[in-house]
PDB file of C-alpha atoms and ligand atoms in Angstrom:
ATOM      1  CA  MET A 291     101.989-107.820-117.627  1.00 87.00           C
ATOM      2  CA  PHE A 292     101.713-110.250-120.570  1.00 93.00           C
ATOM      3  CA  ARG A 293      98.299-109.115-122.073  1.00 94.00           C
ATOM      4  CA  ARG A 294     100.292-105.929-122.491  1.00 94.00           C
ATOM      5  CA  ILE A 295     103.085-107.160-124.316  1.00 95.00           C
ATOM      6  CA  ALA A 296     101.167-109.071-126.554  1.00 96.00           C
ATOM      7  CA  ASP A 297      98.909-106.159-127.802  1.00 96.00           C
ATOM      8  CA  LYS A 298     102.346-104.100-127.945  1.00 96.00           C
ATOM      9  CA  LEU A 299     103.793-107.598-130.117  1.00 97.00           C
ATOM     10  CA  HIS A 300     100.233-107.212-132.289  1.00 96.00           C
ATOM     11  CA  GLN A 301     100.340-103.409-133.209  1.00 97.00           C
ATOM     12  CA  ALA A 302     104.668-103.579-134.008  1.00 97.00           C
ATOM     13  CA  GLU A 303     105.849-104.132-137.417  1.00 97.00           C
ATOM     14  CA  LYS A 304     109.163-105.366-136.569  1.00 98.00           C
ATOM     15  CA  ILE A 305     110.264-106.767-133.452  1.00 98.00           C
ATOM     16  CA  VAL A 306     113.870-107.309-132.662  1.00 98.00           C
ATOM     17  CA  PHE A 307     114.995-109.749-130.059  1.00 98.00           C
ATOM     18  CA  VAL A 308     118.417-109.169-128.502  1.00 98.00           C
ATOM     19  CA  THR A 309     119.609-112.562-126.613  1.00 98.00           C
ATOM     20  CA  GLY A 310     122.352-113.949-124.233  1.00 98.00           C
ATOM     21  CA  ALA A 311     123.806-117.230-122.658  1.00 97.00           C
ATOM     22  CA  GLY A 312     120.704-117.047-120.276  1.00 97.00           C
ATOM     23  CA  ILE A 313     118.449-118.192-123.361  1.00 98.00           C
ATOM     24  CA  SER A 314     120.731-121.059-123.756  1.00 98.00           C
ATOM     25  CA  GLN A 315     120.794-122.034-120.066  1.00 97.00           C
ATOM     26  CA  GLU A 316     117.385-123.853-119.949  1.00 97.00           C
ATOM     27  CA  SER A 317     119.162-126.362-122.946  1.00 98.00           C
ATOM     28  CA  GLY A 318     121.720-127.083-120.561  1.00 96.00           C
ATOM     29  CA  ILE A 319     124.429-124.751-121.892  1.00 95.00           C
ATOM     30  CA  PRO A 320     125.731-122.936-119.347  1.00 90.00           C
ATOM     31  CA  THR A 321     126.138-119.249-119.050  1.00 90.00           C
ATOM     32  CA  PHE A 322     129.178-117.089-118.483  1.00 84.00           C
ATOM     33  CA  ARG A 323     128.740-115.018-115.397  1.00 78.00           C
ATOM     34  CA  GLY A 324     125.969-117.085-113.351  1.00 70.00           C
ATOM     35  CA  LYS A 325     126.040-119.323-110.289  1.00 69.00           C
ATOM     36  CA  ASP A 326     126.893-121.958-112.900  1.00 68.00           C
ATOM     37  CA  GLY A 327     128.675-119.870-115.139  1.00 68.00           C
ATOM     38  CA  LEU A 328     130.900-120.796-117.350  1.00 67.00           C
ATOM     39  CA  TRP A 329     133.713-118.471-115.889  1.00 63.00           C
ATOM     40  CA  ARG A 330     133.225-120.296-112.305  1.00 61.00           C
ATOM     41  CA  LYS A 331     135.178-123.171-113.648  1.00 65.00           C
ATOM     42  CA  TYR A 332     137.643-121.396-116.410  1.00 69.00           C
ATOM     43  CA  ASP A 333     138.707-118.035-116.643  1.00 78.00           C
ATOM     44  CA  ALA A 334     136.872-117.253-119.755  1.00 79.00           C
ATOM     45  CA  MET A 335     138.422-113.892-119.708  1.00 79.00           C
ATOM     46  CA  LYS A 336     141.641-115.484-120.702  1.00 82.00           C
ATOM     47  CA  LEU A 337     140.743-118.281-122.310  1.00 89.00           C
ATOM     48  CA  ALA A 338     138.546-116.041-125.100  1.00 91.00           C
ATOM     49  CA  THR A 339     141.303-114.182-126.252  1.00 92.00           C
ATOM     50  CA  ILE A 340     143.730-114.615-129.538  1.00 93.00           C
ATOM     51  CA  ASP A 341     146.511-113.987-126.907  1.00 93.00           C
ATOM     52  CA  ALA A 342     145.720-117.413-124.955  1.00 93.00           C
ATOM     53  CA  PHE A 343     145.394-119.000-128.368  1.00 95.00           C
ATOM     54  CA  TYR A 344     148.475-118.610-129.539  1.00 94.00           C
ATOM     55  CA  GLU A 345     149.973-119.399-126.444  1.00 93.00           C
ATOM     56  CA  ASN A 346     149.111-122.171-125.860  1.00 93.00           C
ATOM     57  CA  PRO A 347     145.923-123.206-128.699  1.00 95.00           C
ATOM     58  CA  LYS A 348     145.841-126.975-127.123  1.00 94.00           C
ATOM     59  CA  ILE A 349     144.237-125.050-123.889  1.00 92.00           C
ATOM     60  CA  VAL A 350     141.650-123.235-126.043  1.00 94.00           C
ATOM     61  CA  TRP A 351     141.210-126.345-128.134  1.00 95.00           C
ATOM     62  CA  GLU A 352     139.836-128.224-124.904  1.00 93.00           C
ATOM     63  CA  TRP A 353     137.532-125.631-124.211  1.00 92.00           C
ATOM     64  CA  TYR A 354     135.692-124.842-126.893  1.00 94.00           C
ATOM     65  CA  GLU A 355     136.062-128.743-128.127  1.00 95.00           C
ATOM     66  CA  GLU A 356     133.803-129.596-123.946  1.00 92.00           C
ATOM     67  CA  ARG A 357     131.718-126.520-125.163  1.00 94.00           C
ATOM     68  CA  ARG A 358     130.512-127.416-128.863  1.00 95.00           C
ATOM     69  CA  LYS A 359     130.281-131.520-127.703  1.00 95.00           C
ATOM     70  CA  ASN A 360     127.352-129.896-125.072  1.00 95.00           C
ATOM     71  CA  ILE A 361     126.003-127.769-127.323  1.00 96.00           C
ATOM     72  CA  LEU A 362     125.951-129.913-130.395  1.00 96.00           C
ATOM     73  CA  ALA A 363     123.885-132.302-127.792  1.00 96.00           C
ATOM     74  CA  ALA A 364     121.601-129.650-126.627  1.00 97.00           C
ATOM     75  CA  LYS A 365     118.572-128.788-127.799  1.00 98.00           C
ATOM     76  CA  PRO A 366     116.435-125.621-128.280  1.00 98.00           C
ATOM     77  CA  ASN A 367     114.172-125.331-125.148  1.00 98.00           C
ATOM     78  CA  PRO A 368     110.965-123.947-124.898  1.00 98.00           C
ATOM     79  CA  GLY A 369     112.091-120.274-125.179  1.00 98.00           C
ATOM     80  CA  HIS A 370     113.363-120.398-128.411  1.00 98.00           C
ATOM     81  CA  LEU A 371     110.660-122.221-129.928  1.00 98.00           C
ATOM     82  CA  ALA A 372     108.880-119.724-128.844  1.00 98.00           C
ATOM     83  CA  MET A 373     110.571-117.065-130.702  1.00 98.00           C
ATOM     84  CA  ALA A 374     110.484-119.356-133.679  1.00 98.00           C
ATOM     85  CA  GLU A 375     106.629-119.563-133.569  1.00 98.00           C
ATOM     86  CA  LEU A 376     106.111-115.804-133.004  1.00 98.00           C
ATOM     87  CA  GLU A 377     108.190-115.440-136.333  1.00 98.00           C
ATOM     88  CA  LYS A 378     105.255-117.153-138.245  1.00 98.00           C
ATOM     89  CA  HIS A 379     103.076-114.416-137.550  1.00 97.00           C
ATOM     90  CA  LYS A 380     105.028-111.637-137.419  1.00 97.00           C
ATOM     91  CA  PRO A 381     108.467-109.959-138.803  1.00 98.00           C
ATOM     92  CA  VAL A 382     111.280-111.201-135.707  1.00 98.00           C
ATOM     93  CA  HIS A 383     114.847-110.130-136.432  1.00 98.00           C
ATOM     94  CA  VAL A 384     117.180-112.292-133.494  1.00 99.00           C
ATOM     95  CA  LEU A 385     120.241-110.126-132.059  1.00 99.00           C
ATOM     96  CA  THR A 386     122.498-112.303-130.209  1.00 98.00           C
ATOM     97  CA  GLN A 387     125.199-112.653-128.508  1.00 98.00           C
ATOM     98  CA  ASN A 388     125.503-116.467-128.379  1.00 98.00           C
ATOM     99  CA  ILE A 389     127.594-118.887-130.278  1.00 98.00           C
ATOM    100  CA  ASP A 390     125.750-121.961-129.919  1.00 98.00           C
ATOM    101  CA  GLY A 391     123.012-121.819-133.331  1.00 97.00           C
ATOM    102  CA  MET A 392     120.250-122.618-131.286  1.00 98.00           C
ATOM    103  CA  HIS A 393     117.829-119.493-132.714  1.00 98.00           C
ATOM    104  CA  LYS A 394     118.147-121.200-135.952  1.00 98.00           C
ATOM    105  CA  ARG A 395     117.795-124.782-134.794  1.00 97.00           C
ATOM    106  CA  ALA A 396     114.535-123.552-133.326  1.00 98.00           C
ATOM    107  CA  GLY A 397     113.267-121.924-136.651  1.00 98.00           C
ATOM    108  CA  ASN A 398     114.426-118.128-136.520  1.00 98.00           C
ATOM    109  CA  THR A 399     115.613-117.720-140.164  1.00 98.00           C
ATOM    110  CA  LYS A 400     116.619-113.874-139.717  1.00 98.00           C
ATOM    111  CA  VAL A 401     119.684-114.434-136.913  1.00 98.00           C
ATOM    112  CA  TYR A 402     122.276-112.291-136.426  1.00 98.00           C
ATOM    113  CA  GLU A 403     125.405-113.860-134.258  1.00 98.00           C
ATOM    114  CA  LEU A 404     126.994-110.678-133.278  1.00 98.00           C
ATOM    115  CA  HIS A 405     130.303-113.336-131.562  1.00 98.00           C
ATOM    116  CA  GLY A 406     130.080-115.595-134.084  1.00 98.00           C
ATOM    117  CA  SER A 407     129.731-119.140-134.190  1.00 98.00           C
ATOM    118  CA  ILE A 408     131.582-122.274-132.223  1.00 97.00           C
ATOM    119  CA  ILE A 409     129.846-124.803-134.909  1.00 96.00           C
ATOM    120  CA  THR A 410     131.808-123.200-137.702  1.00 97.00           C
ATOM    121  CA  ILE A 411     135.412-123.360-138.214  1.00 98.00           C
ATOM    122  CA  LYS A 412     138.174-121.288-140.375  1.00 98.00           C
ATOM    123  CA  CYS A 413     141.576-121.498-140.836  1.00 98.00           C
ATOM    124  CA  THR A 414     144.222-119.003-138.618  1.00 97.00           C
ATOM    125  CA  VAL A 415     145.517-117.841-142.295  1.00 97.00           C
ATOM    126  CA  CYS A 416     143.980-119.299-145.374  1.00 98.00           C
ATOM    127  CA  ASP A 417     140.094-117.947-146.442  1.00 97.00           C
ATOM    128  CA  PHE A 418     138.782-121.892-145.367  1.00 98.00           C
ATOM    129  CA  LYS A 419     135.790-122.249-143.292  1.00 98.00           C
ATOM    130  CA  ASP A 420     132.939-124.760-142.898  1.00 97.00           C
ATOM    131  CA  THR A 421     130.718-126.150-140.746  1.00 96.00           C
ATOM    132  CA  VAL A 422     131.695-128.853-138.423  1.00 95.00           C
ATOM    133  CA  MET A 423     129.217-130.882-135.933  1.00 93.00           C
ATOM    134  CA  THR A 424     131.721-133.677-135.090  1.00 93.00           C
ATOM    135  CA  SER A 425     134.481-133.454-132.479  1.00 90.00           C
ATOM    136  CA  PHE A 426     138.253-133.507-133.571  1.00 91.00           C
ATOM    137  CA  SER A 427     140.229-135.838-132.737  1.00 89.00           C
ATOM    138  CA  GLU A 428     143.723-134.463-132.675  1.00 94.00           C
ATOM    139  CA  LEU A 429     143.966-130.717-130.880  1.00 95.00           C
ATOM    140  CA  PRO A 430     144.168-127.890-132.005  1.00 96.00           C
ATOM    141  CA  PRO A 431     143.161-129.504-135.675  1.00 97.00           C
ATOM    142  CA  VAL A 432     144.942-128.390-138.431  1.00 97.00           C
ATOM    143  CA  CYS A 433     143.955-127.572-141.654  1.00 97.00           C
ATOM    144  CA  LYS A 434     145.074-128.821-145.693  1.00 97.00           C
ATOM    145  CA  CYS A 435     147.424-125.723-146.017  1.00 98.00           C
ATOM    146  CA  GLY A 436     149.292-126.689-142.669  1.00 98.00           C
ATOM    147  CA  ASN A 437     148.160-123.690-140.811  1.00 98.00           C
ATOM    148  CA  ILE A 438     146.373-124.481-137.525  1.00 97.00           C
ATOM    149  CA  LEU A 439     142.149-124.125-137.450  1.00 98.00           C
ATOM    150  CA  ARG A 440     140.386-121.936-134.967  1.00 98.00           C
ATOM    151  CA  PRO A 441     136.426-121.389-133.832  1.00 97.00           C
ATOM    152  CA  ASP A 442     134.665-119.010-135.490  1.00 98.00           C
ATOM    153  CA  VAL A 443     134.013-117.000-132.482  1.00 98.00           C
ATOM    154  CA  VAL A 444     135.363-113.322-131.752  1.00 98.00           C
ATOM    155  CA  TRP A 445     137.344-113.298-128.797  1.00 96.00           C
ATOM    156  CA  PHE A 446     137.381-110.396-126.493  1.00 94.00           C
ATOM    157  CA  GLY A 447     139.757-107.599-128.217  1.00 93.00           C
ATOM    158  CA  GLU A 448     138.740-109.081-131.555  1.00 96.00           C
ATOM    159  CA  SER A 449     136.100-106.603-133.596  1.00 97.00           C
ATOM    160  CA  LEU A 450     132.722-107.791-134.176  1.00 98.00           C
ATOM    161  CA  PRO A 451     132.239-109.078-137.632  1.00 97.00           C
ATOM    162  CA  GLN A 452     131.562-105.803-139.407  1.00 98.00           C
ATOM    163  CA  ASN A 453     128.566-106.873-142.143  1.00 98.00           C
ATOM    164  CA  VAL A 454     126.668-108.334-139.203  1.00 98.00           C
ATOM    165  CA  TRP A 455     126.860-105.944-136.642  1.00 98.00           C
ATOM    166  CA  HIS A 456     126.020-102.840-138.500  1.00 98.00           C
ATOM    167  CA  ALA A 457     123.163-104.725-140.084  1.00 98.00           C
ATOM    168  CA  ALA A 458     122.419-105.921-135.723  1.00 98.00           C
ATOM    169  CA  ILE A 459     122.235-101.892-135.283  1.00 98.00           C
ATOM    170  CA  GLN A 460     119.789-101.495-138.711  1.00 98.00           C
ATOM    171  CA  GLN A 461     117.730-103.702-136.730  1.00 98.00           C
ATOM    172  CA  ALA A 462     118.117-101.962-132.895  1.00 98.00           C
ATOM    173  CA  SER A 463     117.195 -98.432-134.122  1.00 98.00           C
ATOM    174  CA  SER A 464     114.483 -99.799-136.543  1.00 98.00           C
ATOM    175  CA  CYS A 465     111.705-101.848-134.605  1.00 98.00           C
ATOM    176  CA  ASP A 466     108.766-101.165-132.578  1.00 97.00           C
ATOM    177  CA  ILE A 467     109.513-103.256-129.641  1.00 98.00           C
ATOM    178  CA  MET A 468     112.527-104.636-128.565  1.00 98.00           C
ATOM    179  CA  ILE A 469     112.763-107.784-126.144  1.00 98.00           C
ATOM    180  CA  VAL A 470     116.167-108.413-124.609  1.00 98.00           C
ATOM    181  CA  VAL A 471     116.453-111.779-123.134  1.00 98.00           C
ATOM    182  CA  GLY A 472     119.083-113.331-120.842  1.00 98.00           C
ATOM    183  CA  THR A 473     121.949-111.388-121.243  1.00 98.00           C
ATOM    184  CA  SER A 474     123.777-108.981-118.176  1.00 96.00           C
ATOM    185  CA  LEU A 475     124.623-106.912-120.870  1.00 97.00           C
ATOM    186  CA  ALA A 476     128.257-106.920-119.515  1.00 95.00           C
ATOM    187  CA  VAL A 477     129.878-107.286-122.914  1.00 96.00           C
ATOM    188  CA  SER A 478     130.593-103.876-125.401  1.00 98.00           C
ATOM    189  CA  PRO A 479     129.613-103.407-128.320  1.00 98.00           C
ATOM    190  CA  ALA A 480     126.625-105.540-128.167  1.00 98.00           C
ATOM    191  CA  ASN A 481     125.398-103.927-125.030  1.00 98.00           C
ATOM    192  CA  LEU A 482     124.626-101.152-127.065  1.00 98.00           C
ATOM    193  CA  LEU A 483     121.859-102.130-129.141  1.00 98.00           C
ATOM    194  CA  PRO A 484     119.388-101.992-126.605  1.00 98.00           C
ATOM    195  CA  VAL A 485     120.189 -97.981-126.722  1.00 98.00           C
ATOM    196  CA  TYR A 486     120.123 -97.731-130.329  1.00 98.00           C
ATOM    197  CA  ALA A 487     116.194 -99.150-129.771  1.00 98.00           C
ATOM    198  CA  GLN A 488     115.554 -96.807-127.032  1.00 97.00           C
ATOM    199  CA  GLN A 489     116.990 -93.593-129.212  1.00 97.00           C
ATOM    200  CA  ASN A 490     114.742 -95.054-131.911  1.00 96.00           C
ATOM    201  CA  GLY A 491     111.372 -94.738-129.282  1.00 97.00           C
ATOM    202  CA  ALA A 492     111.589 -98.349-129.075  1.00 98.00           C
ATOM    203  CA  ILE A 493     109.291-100.263-126.040  1.00 98.00           C
ATOM    204  CA  MET A 494     111.834-102.106-124.256  1.00 98.00           C
ATOM    205  CA  VAL A 495     110.911-105.225-122.870  1.00 98.00           C
ATOM    206  CA  GLU A 496     113.980-107.717-120.351  1.00 98.00           C
ATOM    207  CA  VAL A 497     113.091-111.281-119.665  1.00 98.00           C
ATOM    208  CA  ASN A 498     115.760-111.690-116.737  1.00 98.00           C
ATOM    209  CA  PRO A 499     114.738-113.333-113.776  1.00 97.00           C
ATOM    210  CA  GLU A 500     117.744-110.786-112.522  1.00 96.00           C
ATOM    211  CA  GLU A 501     118.028-107.048-112.681  1.00 96.00           C
ATOM    212  CA  THR A 502     120.660-105.838-115.215  1.00 96.00           C
ATOM    213  CA  PRO A 503     122.054-102.368-116.127  1.00 95.00           C
ATOM    214  CA  MET A 504     119.635-101.103-118.293  1.00 96.00           C
ATOM    215  CA  SER A 505     116.363-102.633-116.237  1.00 97.00           C
ATOM    216  CA  VAL A 506     115.656 -98.921-114.826  1.00 96.00           C
ATOM    217  CA  SER A 507     115.257 -98.057-118.789  1.00 94.00           C
ATOM    218  CA  MET A 508     112.586-101.027-119.432  1.00 97.00           C
ATOM    219  CA  ASP A 509     109.057-100.177-119.656  1.00 96.00           C
ATOM    220  CA  LEU A 510     108.842-103.732-118.780  1.00 96.00           C
ATOM    221  CA  SER A 511     110.841-106.153-117.054  1.00 96.00           C
ATOM    222  CA  ILE A 512     109.796-109.934-116.354  1.00 97.00           C
ATOM    223  CA  ARG A 513     111.445-111.652-113.648  1.00 97.00           C
ATOM    224  CA  SER A 514     111.177-115.143-115.087  1.00 98.00           C
ATOM    225  CA  SER A 515     113.082-117.575-116.871  1.00 98.00           C
ATOM    226  CA  ALA A 516     113.182-117.556-120.794  1.00 98.00           C
ATOM    227  CA  ALA A 517     111.397-121.003-121.546  1.00 98.00           C
ATOM    228  CA  LYS A 518     109.155-120.101-118.680  1.00 98.00           C
ATOM    229  CA  ALA A 519     108.041-115.874-119.965  1.00 98.00           C
ATOM    230  CA  LEU A 520     108.091-116.605-123.624  1.00 98.00           C
ATOM    231  CA  PRO A 521     105.927-119.250-124.480  1.00 98.00           C
ATOM    232  CA  GLU A 522     103.504-117.615-121.724  1.00 98.00           C
ATOM    233  CA  LEU A 523     104.225-114.211-123.828  1.00 97.00           C
ATOM    234  CA  LEU A 524     103.102-116.463-127.202  1.00 97.00           C
ATOM    235  CA  LEU A 525      99.594-117.605-125.677  1.00 97.00           C
ATOM    236  CA  TYR A 526      98.897-114.414-124.472  1.00 96.00           C
ATOM    237  CA  PHE A 527      99.181-112.699-128.214  1.00 97.00           C
ATOM    238  CA  LYS A 528      97.703-115.924-129.808  1.00 96.00           C
ATOM    239  CA  ASP A 529      95.341-115.705-128.144  1.00 93.00           C
ATOM    240  CA  LYS A 530      94.133-112.615-129.619  1.00 88.00           C
ATOM    241  CA  LEU A 531      95.021-113.579-133.700  1.00 86.00           C
TER     242      LEU A 531
HETATM  243  C1  BV8 B 235     135.493-105.392-129.126  1.00 89.88           C
HETATM  244  C2  BV8 B 235     132.157-115.244-127.952  1.00 89.88           C
HETATM  245  C3  BV8 B 235     137.096-103.859-129.762  1.00 89.88           C
HETATM  246  C4  BV8 B 235     133.390-116.129-127.733  1.00 89.88           C
HETATM  247  C5  BV8 B 235     132.181-113.760-126.361  1.00 89.88           C
HETATM  248  C6  BV8 B 235     138.513-104.005-120.711  1.00 89.88           C
HETATM  249  C7  BV8 B 235     139.997-105.137-120.983  1.00 89.88           C
HETATM  250  C8  BV8 B 235     139.770-105.307-122.033  1.00 89.88           C
HETATM  251  C9  BV8 B 235     138.172-105.209-123.217  1.00 89.88           C
HETATM  252  C10 BV8 B 235     137.229-104.681-123.089  1.00 89.88           C
HETATM  253  C11 BV8 B 235     137.793-103.770-121.760  1.00 89.88           C
HETATM  254  N1  BV8 B 235     136.560-103.105-121.487  1.00 89.88           N
HETATM  255  C12 BV8 B 235     135.290-103.194-122.862  1.00 89.88           C
HETATM  256  C13 BV8 B 235     136.277-104.259-123.529  1.00 89.88           C
HETATM  257  C14 BV8 B 235     135.628-104.244-124.598  1.00 89.88           C
HETATM  258  C15 BV8 B 235     135.236-106.665-124.846  1.00 89.88           C
HETATM  259  C16 BV8 B 235     133.826-106.349-123.039  1.00 89.88           C
HETATM  260  O1  BV8 B 235     132.738-106.046-123.447  1.00 89.88           O
HETATM  261  N2  BV8 B 235     134.666-106.975-122.649  1.00 89.88           N
HETATM  262  C17 BV8 B 235     133.594-107.009-121.153  1.00 89.88           C
HETATM  263  C18 BV8 B 235     134.092-107.882-120.397  1.00 89.88           C
HETATM  264  C19 BV8 B 235     134.138-106.035-119.973  1.00 89.88           C
HETATM  265  N3  BV8 B 235     134.707-106.181-125.686  1.00 89.88           N
HETATM  266  C20 BV8 B 235     135.368-106.980-126.740  1.00 89.88           C
HETATM  267  O2  BV8 B 235     136.345-107.443-126.737  1.00 89.88           O
HETATM  268  C21 BV8 B 235     134.554-106.956-127.758  1.00 89.88           C
HETATM  269  N4  BV8 B 235     135.025-106.640-128.755  1.00 89.88           N
HETATM  270  O3  BV8 B 235     135.218-104.530-127.988  1.00 89.88           O
HETATM  271  O4  BV8 B 235     136.292-104.751-130.393  1.00 89.88           O
HETATM  272  C22 BV8 B 235     137.651-103.532-131.444  1.00 89.88           C
HETATM  273  C23 BV8 B 235     137.131-102.531-131.778  1.00 89.88           C
HETATM  274  C24 BV8 B 235     137.913-102.566-133.320  1.00 89.88           C
HETATM  275  C25 BV8 B 235     139.121-103.490-133.694  1.00 89.88           C
HETATM  276  C26 BV8 B 235     139.243-104.829-133.031  1.00 89.88           C
HETATM  277  C27 BV8 B 235     138.902-104.194-131.483  1.00 89.88           C
HETATM  278  C28 BV8 B 235     134.464-108.463-127.786  1.00 89.88           C
HETATM  279  C29 BV8 B 235     133.273-109.038-127.423  1.00 89.88           C
HETATM  280  C30 BV8 B 235     133.166-110.454-127.575  1.00 89.88           C
HETATM  281  C31 BV8 B 235     133.631-111.391-126.809  1.00 89.88           C
HETATM  282  N5  BV8 B 235     132.931-113.332-126.672  1.00 89.88           N
HETATM  283  N6  BV8 B 235     132.011-114.740-126.778  1.00 89.88           N
HETATM  284  C32 BV8 B 235     132.833-117.051-126.353  1.00 89.88           C
HETATM  285  O5  BV8 B 235     131.711-117.410-126.433  1.00 89.88           O
HETATM  286  O6  BV8 B 235     134.190-118.407-126.141  1.00 89.88           O
HETATM  287  S1  BV8 B 235     131.611-112.933-125.144  1.00 89.88           S
HETATM  288  C33 BV8 B 235     130.587-113.650-124.021  1.00 89.88           C
HETATM  289  O7  BV8 B 235     130.074-112.963-123.566  1.00 89.88           O
HETATM  290  C34 BV8 B 235     129.461-114.772-125.355  1.00 89.88           C
HETATM  291  O8  BV8 B 235     129.120-114.141-126.165  1.00 89.88           O
HETATM  292  C35 BV8 B 235     128.003-114.078-124.229  1.00 89.88           C
HETATM  293  O9  BV8 B 235     127.091-113.790-124.882  1.00 89.88           O
HETATM  294  C36 BV8 B 235     128.574-112.367-123.603  1.00 89.88           C
HETATM  295  C37 BV8 B 235     127.690-111.756-123.009  1.00 89.88           C
HETATM  296  O10 BV8 B 235     127.122-112.708-121.723  1.00 89.88           O
HETATM  297  P1  BV8 B 235     125.988-112.690-121.864  1.00 89.88           P
HETATM  298  O11 BV8 B 235     125.156-113.256-122.844  1.00 89.88           O
HETATM  299  O12 BV8 B 235     125.331-111.789-121.456  1.00 89.88           O
HETATM  300  O13 BV8 B 235     125.710-114.225-120.606  1.00 89.88           O
HETATM  301  P2  BV8 B 235     125.982-113.712-118.754  1.00 89.88           P
HETATM  302  O14 BV8 B 235     126.422-115.114-118.469  1.00 89.88           O
HETATM  303  O15 BV8 B 235     127.008-112.653-118.827  1.00 89.88           O
HETATM  304  O16 BV8 B 235     124.652-113.743-118.512  1.00 89.88           O
HETATM  305  C38 BV8 B 235     123.702-113.730-118.691  1.00 89.88           C
HETATM  306  C39 BV8 B 235     122.100-113.436-118.185  1.00 89.88           C
HETATM  307  O17 BV8 B 235     121.112-114.461-118.234  1.00 89.88           O
HETATM  308  C40 BV8 B 235     122.179-112.833-117.235  1.00 89.88           C
HETATM  309  O18 BV8 B 235     121.801-111.492-116.821  1.00 89.88           O
HETATM  310  C41 BV8 B 235     121.276-114.157-116.263  1.00 89.88           C
HETATM  311  O19 BV8 B 235     120.493-113.144-115.099  1.00 89.88           O
HETATM  312  C42 BV8 B 235     120.521-114.282-117.390  1.00 89.88           C
HETATM  313  N7  BV8 B 235     119.760-115.585-117.274  1.00 89.88           N
HETATM  314  C43 BV8 B 235     120.230-116.568-116.592  1.00 89.88           C
HETATM  315  N8  BV8 B 235     119.669-117.876-116.182  1.00 89.88           N
HETATM  316  C44 BV8 B 235     118.466-117.835-117.362  1.00 89.88           C
HETATM  317  C45 BV8 B 235     118.633-115.951-117.454  1.00 89.88           C
HETATM  318  N9  BV8 B 235     118.035-115.098-118.096  1.00 89.88           N
HETATM  319  C46 BV8 B 235     116.783-115.561-118.507  1.00 89.88           C
HETATM  320  N10 BV8 B 235     116.322-117.024-118.971  1.00 89.88           N
HETATM  321  C47 BV8 B 235     117.284-117.651-117.551  1.00 89.88           C
HETATM  322  N11 BV8 B 235     117.030-119.053-117.612  1.00 89.88           N
HETATM  323 ZN1   ZN B 236     144.336-122.848-144.114  1.00 89.88          ZN
END
């Protein structure tokens, strides 16, 4: 299985990954819907919304501040690092639903953050936007203009950043191979990206310990974790360099 995928990677002109919370699970960042999932402890469907934020910005900020602390202390895992290593040999584009910035920290340079970034903070009113790697003393933090700040993430009911979304569709529609890693494909419109790739005749590969709604249409499914499967795949790939 790994050899077959490694051969396809060698033949590919463009490799596109679609990643979700599962690829960061082995960095100690909880997924949403898994047993360790964020959604067990909190109702993320409620908290990750613009209404919750305006109703009770302090509660939403406490949730994000807790996640920011964990993410800023976390490190890219061998799964992230294998993807960064692959980019040294082939054109690799990473379309990620994750807001943890791990792909860039691992070294991938063509990363499309479909749902924004928890490390970037923006003002709810003026155009202030900045990367903030420290924790805030008071919540919700206030902008110089006097309005409250928010994490620069896409909440449910908010549209994705259009430039990023259109660029992601472009990549998904023009790749030879798409590797879908660590996502339940439960959230739209990100879950459409594998459909674009499939329509374009790309080879479809999935890395996930569990089935997903698109497992049936995958050419190859690796039922394993990202931190195990991706370094192994890279070994087979480098074997034929
Ligand atoms: C939009 C940022 C329209 C915030 C996130 C009904 C009511 C209301 C809304 C909707 C509805 N039906 C559909 C919608 C649309 C909604 C949606 O899809 N809802 C779903 C839940 C039904 N989508 C939206 O609202 C989107 N916007 O549609 O806008 C619009 C258009 C024009 C104008 C205005 C509006 C916005 C969606 C973005 C929401 N923000 N995150 C934050 O993080 O706090 S989504 C959130 O879910 C994360 O980004 C996460 O990445 C994403 C998807 O989850 P996954 O990454 O897949 O994670 P999950 O836990 O689900 O799965 C983990 C997987 O990993 C599992 O398969 C597991 O087996 C696997 N795994 C576990 N361990 C490992 C592993 N794999 C490998 N290795 C391991 N070790
Ligand atoms: Zn402001």
